XYZ file of C-alpha atoms in Angstrom:
655
model
C 32.113 -20.883 -10.879
C 28.535 -21.466 -9.611
C 26.196 -23.346 -11.993
C 22.481 -23.696 -11.913
C 19.560 -21.535 -10.627
C 16.674 -22.704 -8.328
C 13.678 -23.642 -10.241
C 10.896 -20.802 -10.317
C 7.232 -22.077 -10.152
C 5.376 -20.759 -13.360
C 7.892 -18.206 -14.145
C 6.060 -15.433 -16.102
C 9.118 -14.350 -18.146
C 10.518 -17.809 -19.049
C 7.134 -19.005 -19.630
C 6.501 -16.586 -22.436
C 10.055 -16.097 -23.822
C 11.174 -19.678 -23.368
C 14.465 -20.137 -25.530
C 14.515 -16.651 -26.354
C 15.827 -15.992 -22.858
C 18.678 -18.464 -23.073
C 22.316 -17.887 -23.812
C 22.411 -18.877 -27.365
C 19.431 -16.712 -28.435
C 20.629 -13.831 -26.267
C 24.062 -13.651 -27.798
C 22.551 -13.106 -31.050
C 19.459 -10.861 -30.055
C 21.534 -8.468 -27.889
C 24.716 -8.323 -30.473
C 23.980 -4.846 -31.578
C 22.074 -3.717 -28.192
C 23.782 -0.460 -27.629
C 22.667 0.900 -31.035
C 18.905 0.270 -30.222
C 18.623 2.082 -26.893
C 16.695 5.307 -26.417
C 19.593 6.857 -24.429
C 22.075 7.711 -27.308
C 25.898 8.956 -27.212
C 26.565 12.498 -26.708
C 27.202 12.691 -30.500
C 23.728 11.869 -31.449
C 21.677 15.005 -32.694
C 19.020 14.070 -30.352
C 21.006 15.748 -27.468
C 20.267 19.093 -29.066
C 16.635 18.548 -28.076
C 17.732 17.506 -24.709
C 19.613 20.523 -24.134
C 16.497 22.726 -24.641
C 14.696 20.939 -21.733
C 14.369 22.624 -18.335
C 17.972 22.274 -16.840
C 18.261 25.713 -14.757
C 18.664 24.062 -11.275
C 21.043 21.260 -12.646
C 23.097 23.789 -14.499
C 23.484 26.008 -11.591
C 24.429 23.328 -9.080
C 26.991 21.665 -11.540
C 28.411 25.265 -12.175
C 28.679 26.065 -8.382
C 30.390 22.838 -7.582
C 32.767 22.502 -10.619
C 36.357 22.676 -9.818
C 35.703 22.436 -5.939
C 36.946 19.370 -3.926
C 34.858 16.294 -4.292
C 33.092 14.578 -1.586
C 35.465 12.196 -0.011
C 34.090 9.257 2.048
C 36.688 8.016 4.358
C 37.403 4.798 6.374
C 36.146 6.732 9.478
C 32.667 7.174 7.965
C 32.617 3.709 6.745
C 33.517 2.358 10.185
C 30.834 4.376 11.981
C 28.148 1.946 10.939
C 30.011 -0.823 12.915
C 30.783 1.441 15.673
C 27.818 3.541 16.595
C 25.187 2.466 13.878
C 25.338 5.700 11.970
C 24.674 5.056 8.064
C 24.152 8.525 6.793
C 27.956 9.752 7.513
C 29.248 7.477 4.632
C 26.068 7.113 2.544
C 25.529 10.885 2.242
C 29.066 11.504 1.018
C 28.797 8.618 -1.458
C 25.565 9.951 -2.697
C 26.914 13.411 -2.877
C 29.706 12.082 -5.004
C 27.392 10.285 -7.485
C 25.083 13.025 -7.831
C 27.700 15.607 -8.612
C 28.936 13.027 -11.270
C 25.505 12.676 -12.808
C 25.262 16.631 -13.282
C 28.695 16.719 -14.825
C 27.685 13.907 -17.346
C 24.534 15.755 -18.189
C 26.659 18.988 -18.706
C 29.193 17.438 -21.009
C 26.430 15.569 -23.056
C 24.008 18.513 -23.657
C 27.043 21.200 -24.342
C 26.318 24.800 -23.992
C 28.272 27.594 -21.969
C 30.994 26.043 -19.930
C 31.034 22.664 -22.062
C 34.052 20.918 -23.672
C 36.916 19.600 -21.951
C 36.190 21.292 -18.606
C 33.240 19.159 -18.050
C 34.860 16.066 -19.489
C 37.637 16.479 -16.864
C 34.831 16.647 -14.180
C 33.337 13.551 -15.525
C 36.833 11.784 -15.673
C 37.629 12.830 -12.196
C 34.441 11.548 -10.769
C 34.487 8.217 -12.669
C 37.972 7.623 -11.554
C 37.154 8.351 -7.785
C 34.712 5.578 -8.145
C 37.171 3.380 -9.498
C 39.363 4.250 -6.550
C 36.759 3.882 -3.960
C 37.592 0.792 -2.029
C 34.208 -0.357 -1.690
C 31.137 0.185 -3.872
C 28.907 -1.545 -1.299
C 27.403 0.531 1.506
C 28.906 -0.103 4.827
C 25.365 -1.059 6.286
C 25.354 -4.142 3.861
C 28.921 -5.242 3.779
C 29.580 -8.442 5.514
C 33.078 -7.706 6.369
C 32.570 -7.124 10.116
C 30.486 -10.285 10.409
C 33.256 -12.293 8.667
C 36.337 -10.770 10.126
C 35.495 -8.214 12.676
C 37.093 -5.635 10.476
C 35.633 -2.074 9.909
C 37.339 -1.493 6.681
C 36.270 -2.873 3.313
C 37.924 -6.146 1.835
C 38.741 -5.394 -1.762
C 39.491 -9.174 -2.142
C 35.793 -10.055 -1.403
C 33.796 -7.249 -3.044
C 30.077 -7.294 -1.709
C 27.572 -6.937 -4.425
C 24.636 -4.825 -2.963
C 22.400 -1.810 -3.795
C 25.333 0.528 -3.734
C 27.463 -1.465 -5.883
C 24.550 -1.696 -8.379
C 24.165 1.873 -8.563
C 27.799 2.696 -9.103
C 28.220 0.216 -11.823
C 25.029 1.285 -13.680
C 26.249 4.938 -13.370
C 29.653 4.182 -14.887
C 28.031 2.201 -17.548
C 25.620 4.967 -18.538
C 28.475 7.504 -18.741
C 30.677 5.408 -20.851
C 27.811 4.892 -23.070
C 27.131 8.413 -23.475
C 30.628 9.868 -23.441
C 32.942 6.987 -24.658
C 34.605 8.275 -27.381
C 35.152 11.657 -25.655
C 36.615 9.813 -22.774
C 39.114 7.725 -25.048
C 40.420 11.015 -26.419
C 40.603 12.886 -23.089
C 41.671 10.088 -20.724
C 43.054 6.978 -22.473
C 42.842 3.986 -20.139
C 39.777 5.221 -18.275
C 37.324 3.040 -19.992
C 39.561 -0.150 -19.638
C 39.954 0.709 -15.785
C 36.203 1.052 -15.677
C 35.555 -2.460 -17.296
C 38.219 -4.143 -14.885
C 36.481 -2.826 -11.937
C 33.031 -3.758 -13.256
C 34.254 -7.320 -13.794
C 35.845 -7.783 -10.597
C 33.396 -5.981 -8.349
C 30.136 -6.913 -10.052
C 30.205 -9.329 -13.005
C 32.410 -12.024 -11.301
C 30.661 -11.973 -7.852
C 27.354 -12.157 -9.501
C 28.174 -15.354 -11.459
C 30.505 -17.044 -9.092
C 28.065 -16.835 -6.045
C 24.498 -17.874 -5.403
C 24.453 -17.169 -1.730
C 23.303 -13.618 -2.296
C 20.192 -13.158 -0.232
C 18.558 -10.910 -2.660
C 18.609 -13.540 -5.396
C 15.474 -14.835 -3.864
C 16.604 -18.424 -4.045
C 15.224 -19.441 -0.817
C 11.830 -18.162 -1.518
C 12.247 -14.530 0.225
C 12.155 -12.077 -2.513
C 12.153 -8.278 -1.898
C 13.112 -5.018 -3.666
C 16.773 -5.676 -3.485
C 16.169 -8.263 -6.332
C 14.909 -6.170 -9.208
C 16.937 -3.083 -8.156
C 20.333 -4.975 -8.419
C 19.402 -7.006 -11.366
C 18.203 -4.220 -13.307
C 21.515 -2.366 -12.755
C 23.522 -5.548 -13.689
C 21.639 -5.689 -17.007
C 22.733 -2.109 -17.750
C 26.451 -3.108 -16.837
C 26.085 -6.170 -18.945
C 24.818 -4.495 -22.107
C 27.119 -1.331 -21.895
C 30.397 -2.744 -20.084
C 30.642 -6.441 -21.095
C 32.166 -6.574 -24.542
C 32.196 -10.419 -25.073
C 28.939 -11.236 -26.515
C 28.748 -14.890 -24.751
C 29.521 -13.376 -21.280
C 26.981 -10.551 -21.810
C 24.336 -13.086 -22.717
C 25.448 -15.248 -19.709
C 24.932 -12.481 -17.325
C 21.486 -11.135 -18.866
C 20.199 -14.704 -18.892
C 20.983 -14.842 -15.123
C 19.303 -11.517 -14.468
C 16.184 -12.744 -16.299
C 15.918 -15.813 -14.122
C 16.273 -13.489 -11.014
C 13.662 -10.895 -12.241
C 11.384 -13.954 -12.710
C 11.621 -14.827 -9.184
C 10.555 -11.353 -8.266
C 7.594 -11.187 -10.801
C 6.560 -14.664 -9.744
C 6.286 -13.238 -6.063
C 3.913 -10.405 -7.008
C 0.292 -11.293 -6.265
C -2.429 -10.939 -8.742
C -3.662 -7.663 -7.377
C -0.107 -6.168 -7.878
C 0.422 -4.992 -4.318
C 3.727 -4.153 -2.916
C 3.877 -4.871 0.922
C 6.525 -2.482 1.374
C 4.396 0.256 0.186
C 4.234 3.219 -2.469
C 7.565 4.618 -1.751
C 9.474 1.294 -2.119
C 7.591 0.517 -5.277
C 9.874 2.742 -7.222
C 13.034 0.916 -6.100
C 11.489 -2.461 -6.561
C 8.677 -2.866 -8.924
C 9.722 0.285 -10.712
C 13.349 -1.079 -11.153
C 11.806 -4.135 -12.494
C 9.690 -2.247 -15.251
C 12.967 -0.336 -15.990
C 14.974 -3.383 -16.469
C 12.393 -5.045 -18.524
C 11.783 -1.958 -20.957
C 15.679 -1.912 -21.253
C 15.691 -5.672 -22.354
C 13.023 -5.080 -24.854
C 14.823 -2.218 -26.344
C 18.142 -4.000 -26.466
C 16.607 -7.036 -28.089
C 14.831 -4.986 -30.711
C 11.613 -6.161 -29.230
C 12.408 -10.010 -29.210
C 12.051 -9.852 -25.372
C 8.479 -8.424 -25.053
C 7.415 -8.081 -21.386
C 3.783 -7.244 -21.885
C 2.463 -9.647 -19.120
C -0.683 -9.517 -16.816
C 1.506 -9.019 -13.891
C 2.922 -5.788 -15.343
C -0.430 -4.385 -15.765
C -1.219 -4.747 -12.050
C 2.151 -3.432 -11.112
C 1.439 -0.225 -12.960
C -1.794 0.383 -11.355
C -0.250 0.184 -7.704
C 0.972 3.967 -7.248
C -2.231 5.391 -8.514
C -4.254 3.343 -6.221
C -2.466 4.587 -3.275
C -2.759 8.231 -4.031
C -4.576 10.306 -1.374
C -4.279 13.803 -3.130
C -1.715 16.251 -4.287
C 1.678 14.878 -3.205
C 0.187 12.703 -0.465
C 0.159 8.823 -0.588
C -0.831 6.131 1.688
C 2.403 5.021 3.402
C 2.670 1.600 5.062
C 6.198 0.091 6.451
C 9.199 2.177 5.706
C 7.751 5.000 3.627
C 7.099 8.645 3.743
C 3.576 9.998 3.372
C 4.594 12.675 1.141
C 6.190 11.730 -2.245
C 9.871 12.593 -2.796
C 10.934 14.455 -5.639
C 12.803 13.293 -8.546
C 11.017 9.909 -8.947
C 10.916 8.636 -12.710
C 7.121 9.270 -13.496
C 8.209 9.395 -17.060
C 8.857 5.611 -16.678
C 5.456 5.055 -15.162
C 3.811 7.129 -17.824
C 5.319 5.256 -20.694
C 4.196 1.892 -19.172
C 0.601 3.158 -18.521
C 0.221 4.731 -22.026
C 1.304 1.437 -23.398
C -1.088 -0.650 -21.390
C -4.051 1.672 -21.930
C -4.252 2.654 -18.101
C -5.627 5.970 -18.502
C -5.670 6.828 -14.767
C -2.224 5.929 -14.072
C -1.180 7.857 -17.136
C -2.884 10.793 -15.763
C -1.373 10.665 -12.535
C 2.079 10.358 -13.849
C 1.617 13.082 -16.377
C 0.540 15.534 -13.594
C 3.773 14.778 -11.660
C 5.941 15.245 -14.749
C 4.314 18.458 -15.429
C 5.079 19.454 -12.044
C 8.642 18.327 -12.036
C 9.800 19.022 -15.662
C 13.441 19.120 -14.614
C 15.570 15.977 -14.038
C 16.764 15.470 -10.483
C 20.244 14.046 -10.022
C 19.224 12.066 -6.968
C 17.161 9.755 -9.090
C 20.592 8.308 -10.671
C 22.196 8.888 -13.888
C 20.198 6.235 -15.916
C 16.857 7.891 -14.925
C 18.062 11.217 -15.707
C 19.587 10.324 -19.270
C 16.351 8.536 -19.909
C 14.030 11.315 -18.955
C 16.158 13.705 -21.087
C 16.015 11.142 -24.131
C 12.345 10.828 -23.941
C 11.272 12.535 -27.182
C 7.553 11.497 -26.340
C 7.316 13.181 -23.003
C 3.819 14.621 -22.844
C 1.037 15.386 -20.520
C -2.012 12.927 -20.929
C -4.508 14.747 -18.505
C -5.715 18.230 -17.682
C -2.821 20.110 -16.157
C -2.422 20.176 -12.488
C -5.162 17.659 -11.691
C -5.866 13.816 -11.782
C -8.730 11.618 -11.243
C -8.712 8.775 -8.465
C -10.131 5.218 -8.890
C -13.757 5.814 -8.726
C -14.787 2.581 -7.100
C -11.936 2.765 -4.461
C -9.459 0.119 -3.924
C -9.120 -3.115 -2.166
C -6.035 -5.320 -2.498
C -6.854 -8.491 -0.810
C -3.095 -9.792 -0.803
C -2.112 -7.156 1.660
C -5.666 -6.380 2.820
C -5.583 -2.677 2.089
C -8.654 -0.707 1.418
C -8.702 2.956 0.166
C -12.139 4.442 0.060
C -13.293 7.793 -0.870
C -16.074 10.155 0.320
C -16.544 11.424 -3.261
C -15.461 8.469 -5.885
C -12.793 9.587 -8.126
C -11.791 12.812 -6.089
C -9.634 13.620 -2.989
C -12.275 16.195 -1.885
C -13.592 15.258 1.269
C -12.649 12.277 3.397
C -10.300 9.469 2.285
C -10.193 6.270 4.521
C -7.408 3.866 4.381
C -7.526 0.746 6.474
C -4.843 -2.064 6.584
C -4.891 -5.567 7.750
C -2.020 -7.892 6.646
C 0.671 -9.309 8.940
C 3.860 -8.401 11.030
C 6.272 -10.512 8.635
C 6.041 -8.176 5.659
C 8.913 -6.581 4.161
C 10.199 -3.380 6.036
C 7.369 -4.165 8.586
C 5.923 -1.905 11.065
C 3.619 -3.263 13.665
C 0.474 -1.863 11.919
C -1.996 -4.708 11.578
C -5.502 -2.976 11.711
C -4.346 0.533 11.248
C -6.158 3.315 9.728
C -5.286 6.621 7.884
C -7.711 9.333 7.393
C -7.121 12.348 5.076
C -9.310 15.432 4.421
C -9.148 16.880 0.859
C -6.077 14.609 0.291
C -4.090 15.579 3.388
C -3.724 12.914 6.049
C -4.436 13.923 9.591
C -4.692 10.680 11.219
C -1.500 9.107 10.022
C 0.957 6.562 9.809
C 4.490 8.253 10.973
C 6.533 6.344 8.295
C 10.283 6.132 7.936
C 12.591 7.592 10.279
C 16.289 7.717 9.381
C 18.011 4.514 9.056
C 20.653 3.226 11.252
C 22.159 -0.053 12.359
C 19.149 -0.419 14.663
C 16.568 -0.111 12.076
C 17.310 -3.727 10.601
C 18.743 -5.341 13.694
C 17.190 -7.184 16.685
C 16.215 -4.063 18.233
C 14.219 -2.814 15.347
C 10.805 -2.623 17.321
C 12.572 -0.315 19.960
C 12.079 2.424 17.406
C 8.980 4.236 18.041
C 7.966 4.686 14.471
C 7.878 0.888 14.046
C 5.785 0.279 17.227
C 2.066 -0.509 17.353
C 1.989 1.730 20.144
C 2.389 4.711 17.887
C 0.094 3.420 15.215
C -3.706 3.915 15.031
C -4.410 0.368 16.443
C -5.920 -1.134 19.688
C -3.726 -2.181 22.584
C -5.634 -4.901 24.672
C -3.925 -5.241 27.843
C -1.534 -2.468 26.589
C 0.121 -5.119 24.515
C 2.356 -4.420 21.650
C 1.618 -6.540 18.563
C 3.777 -9.410 17.799
C 6.564 -9.824 15.227
C 6.383 -12.343 12.235
C 3.755 -13.527 9.727
C 1.700 -15.564 12.393
C 0.680 -12.098 13.893
C -1.977 -11.478 11.429
C -5.395 -10.179 10.665
C -8.207 -12.037 9.532
C -10.614 -10.682 7.100
C -14.213 -11.047 8.075
C -15.755 -8.765 5.493
C -14.165 -7.370 2.318
C -15.308 -4.243 0.952
C -17.033 -3.608 -2.220
C -17.405 -0.395 -4.366
C -20.908 -0.004 -3.113
C -19.987 -0.985 0.538
C -16.705 0.247 1.499
C -16.383 -1.575 4.870
C -13.358 -3.760 6.026
C -13.895 -5.808 9.027
C -10.914 -7.517 10.469
C -10.137 -9.881 13.196
C -7.128 -8.767 15.024
C -6.873 -10.892 18.044
C -3.954 -12.770 16.188
C -1.942 -9.783 15.966
C -1.614 -9.688 19.595
C -1.349 -13.538 20.487
C -4.808 -13.904 21.620
C -6.480 -17.447 21.263
C -8.947 -16.166 18.537
C -8.939 -13.638 15.753
C -12.615 -12.462 16.746
C -11.731 -11.583 20.203
C -10.948 -8.222 18.563
C -12.725 -6.963 15.813
C -12.158 -3.953 13.948
C -14.554 -2.594 11.280
C -13.578 0.524 9.362
C -16.247 2.059 7.095
C -16.509 4.978 4.721
C -20.217 6.316 5.424
C -20.692 8.377 2.088
C -24.315 8.962 3.064
C -23.293 10.518 6.283
C -20.000 11.898 5.236
C -17.933 10.318 7.735
C -15.503 7.652 8.537
C -16.419 5.278 11.229
C -14.093 2.926 13.090
C -15.843 0.430 15.283
C -13.651 -1.788 17.670
C -15.553 -4.697 19.433
C -13.698 -7.046 21.926
C -14.240 -10.140 24.140
C -11.019 -10.672 25.967
C -9.803 -13.629 28.216
C -9.454 -12.664 31.822
C -5.780 -11.945 31.379
C -3.220 -11.386 28.635
C -1.845 -14.587 27.092
C 1.350 -16.057 28.967
C 4.357 -14.257 28.045
C 2.957 -11.412 26.146
C 1.808 -9.105 29.046
C 3.824 -5.759 29.274
C 6.294 -5.351 31.960
C 3.850 -3.288 34.151
C 1.149 -5.911 33.749
C -1.388 -3.362 32.869
C -5.061 -4.530 32.751
C -5.851 -1.589 30.570
C -7.492 -1.491 27.290
C -6.341 1.250 24.936
C -7.176 2.333 21.492
C -4.778 4.540 19.959
C -4.879 6.947 17.165
C -1.749 8.960 15.762
C -2.532 12.457 14.448
C -0.627 14.974 12.597
C -1.135 18.792 13.024
C -2.592 20.361 16.076
C -5.009 18.370 18.312
C -7.578 20.013 20.545
C -9.663 17.825 22.911
C -13.010 19.073 24.094
C -15.074 18.329 27.163
C -18.041 16.706 25.423
C -16.290 13.468 23.890
C -15.144 15.410 20.961
C -11.758 16.566 19.392
C -10.605 18.394 16.391
C -7.382 17.859 14.351
C -6.345 20.846 12.060
C -3.314 20.760 9.574
C -1.537 23.546 11.638
C 2.309 23.106 11.423
C 2.442 20.496 8.786
C 5.026 21.620 6.180
C 3.688 22.395 2.709
C 0.114 22.701 3.902
C -1.183 26.231 4.167
C -4.414 26.147 5.880
C -7.086 23.627 4.825
C -9.834 21.863 6.710
C -9.366 19.560 9.545
C -11.189 16.676 11.279
C -13.662 16.578 13.763
C -13.701 13.417 15.998
C -16.444 12.180 18.361
C -16.590 8.878 20.127
C -18.727 6.507 22.396
C -18.654 5.626 25.137
C -17.885 8.878 26.267
C -16.574 7.742 29.522
C -13.329 6.702 27.860
C -10.392 8.390 29.309
C -8.532 10.356 26.936
C -4.671 10.370 27.169
C -2.577 12.688 25.013
C 1.078 12.365 24.319
C 2.955 14.632 22.183
C 6.177 13.036 19.925
C 8.544 15.844 19.257
C 10.318 14.879 16.069
C 13.957 15.471 15.801
C 14.579 13.152 12.759
C 14.472 15.243 9.627
C 12.865 12.429 7.589
C 9.920 12.698 9.927
C 9.666 16.433 10.663
C 10.176 17.238 7.024
C 6.775 15.556 6.537
C 4.942 16.271 9.566
C 6.556 19.380 11.086
C 7.706 19.510 14.943
C 5.342 16.930 16.328
C 2.957 14.095 16.060
C 0.327 13.682 18.710
C -0.879 10.227 20.168
C -4.593 10.035 21.265
C -5.142 7.092 23.584
C -8.758 6.022 24.576
C -8.558 4.239 27.664
C -11.624 2.057 28.298
C -13.417 2.332 31.797
C -13.078 -0.762 34.022
C -16.399 -2.123 33.199
C -15.406 -2.384 29.406
C -11.908 -4.190 29.858
C -13.159 -7.604 29.415
C -15.676 -6.902 26.668
C -17.061 -3.784 25.097
C -17.243 -1.528 22.017
C -15.695 1.725 21.078
C -16.766 3.712 17.896
C -14.809 6.702 16.690
C -16.524 8.816 13.996
C -14.569 11.187 11.963
C -16.104 14.070 9.958
C -14.372 16.971 7.986
C -14.692 20.441 9.483
C -16.406 22.908 7.644
């Protein structure tokens, strides 16, 4: 068994908890942990209140699928990832199986028409299928092919990944809620669940220190809190030996500390809003669970937590739209655990974050099985679920937002409101997690709806995280709202970065960036982009100025050796280019947007050649957000402005 954990510099949890986070203390503080959890066994009277919650859609879907064949992921689905890069064939069936099981657990717990042994049998069948599933890992993460060339799981060497964490947590929660009923209806099932948990999760977690998501080598990303929080659930609910339970939890605390240590003081997540929920959000869930389980001994009220809680709110553009960077959609997915964010915001006194969460809680009162069983049960068990703000609306940060660690500015024409224009400008570097080549990019929304946009995340395949990642259009700087000196793509890695020349202030929302480094130029200030929210004029102004060398840096010039200097903007909706150095963008064709104002664009110099390219979307993750197409507007500089020059784009809302 492996021993020892790499040292963490100034670990926030261990720095506060000290010996309380050690094995000896945890053995005692967690001894009666199951009795302290908000989520109670189905025999608890509190489930009568849960049964009264809105569950119409969940009940209907559970009833429709009950008694039908279960989703059956096969080896041919698993092998597809290694054969042709397809992830969804296998992962979709696994998700379908787990979501059906989540619905069955809820139905068995809340009772009502059709409850009883029938729903228990549904739970038993689903749980046993998971126990029989050869791998809990997703094929895209399994190292079996790299090690042996095999395309089938190796049961003797289970891979501990996000998928395995999700399965073990689901089994732990259903065991906690329905344990006595399972013992009566299917004796031996709970023993089998514990056996599989030990072999597939607990033992690999304790025996190996080479899991990349542990962060022992300094690279800490969202896998760390996602997996650690699920292992905490498994340890509390499926590990019956007090000493072993404490050992596992102590290791998880050290792991979460590495994640929290990596969070900058401003609470920014370089993976963006969407990944916040399965990174920082998972950490918050794990910490809240530890506090409950320990009876308050492990109190996680730390400064870094306050900054993390504020991040989603700071990225809000309006309605269901959020600033998306890296692999994230611009419109929020349903089923996020807003109740979790709400509890933390209320606890910390962050009224703006609480109000935002309350609005989404009101809009989505019914739990969504896609969120996972733990999140569904927690939502149903929250007796304090309430709205903290005026129904249907939330305020936005009045002074705007600037997060220096990721060089992101969000500025609003009308502080505290999504009405009018919102400008988001990003610096950063191209070595960020889930990185897109987007250094210097801008997003402009009108009345909360982005029309100059970041395309976001396409469907994942083997190519997504392989050496050909940047052959995917959505990841390329050529399809982000950034310049292209000499027609160059931005480089990959943390050295291809922006240099901040002027930080914004609440009174002067202007971000000036030196972008030369993002393209491998000699000096950052060979290309300067300044993005300004001009509240007095009611306009967004993006000003580019450059002073380039005579030719592109050696080894960076594109294959055609173009001397062209382009400035690109990516638009959603319908683009109409006028004849007088103007254009309009309207939200026509964007799903979920009915009418609404558009953007009016004007630029100088008027001699720039305008090139328009349409990107017809056949990926559902993109078309569900943007509709049938995105449009790239390229401004090609006249020959006399290639070496040095300036280009200014002014954006206003249409009337």
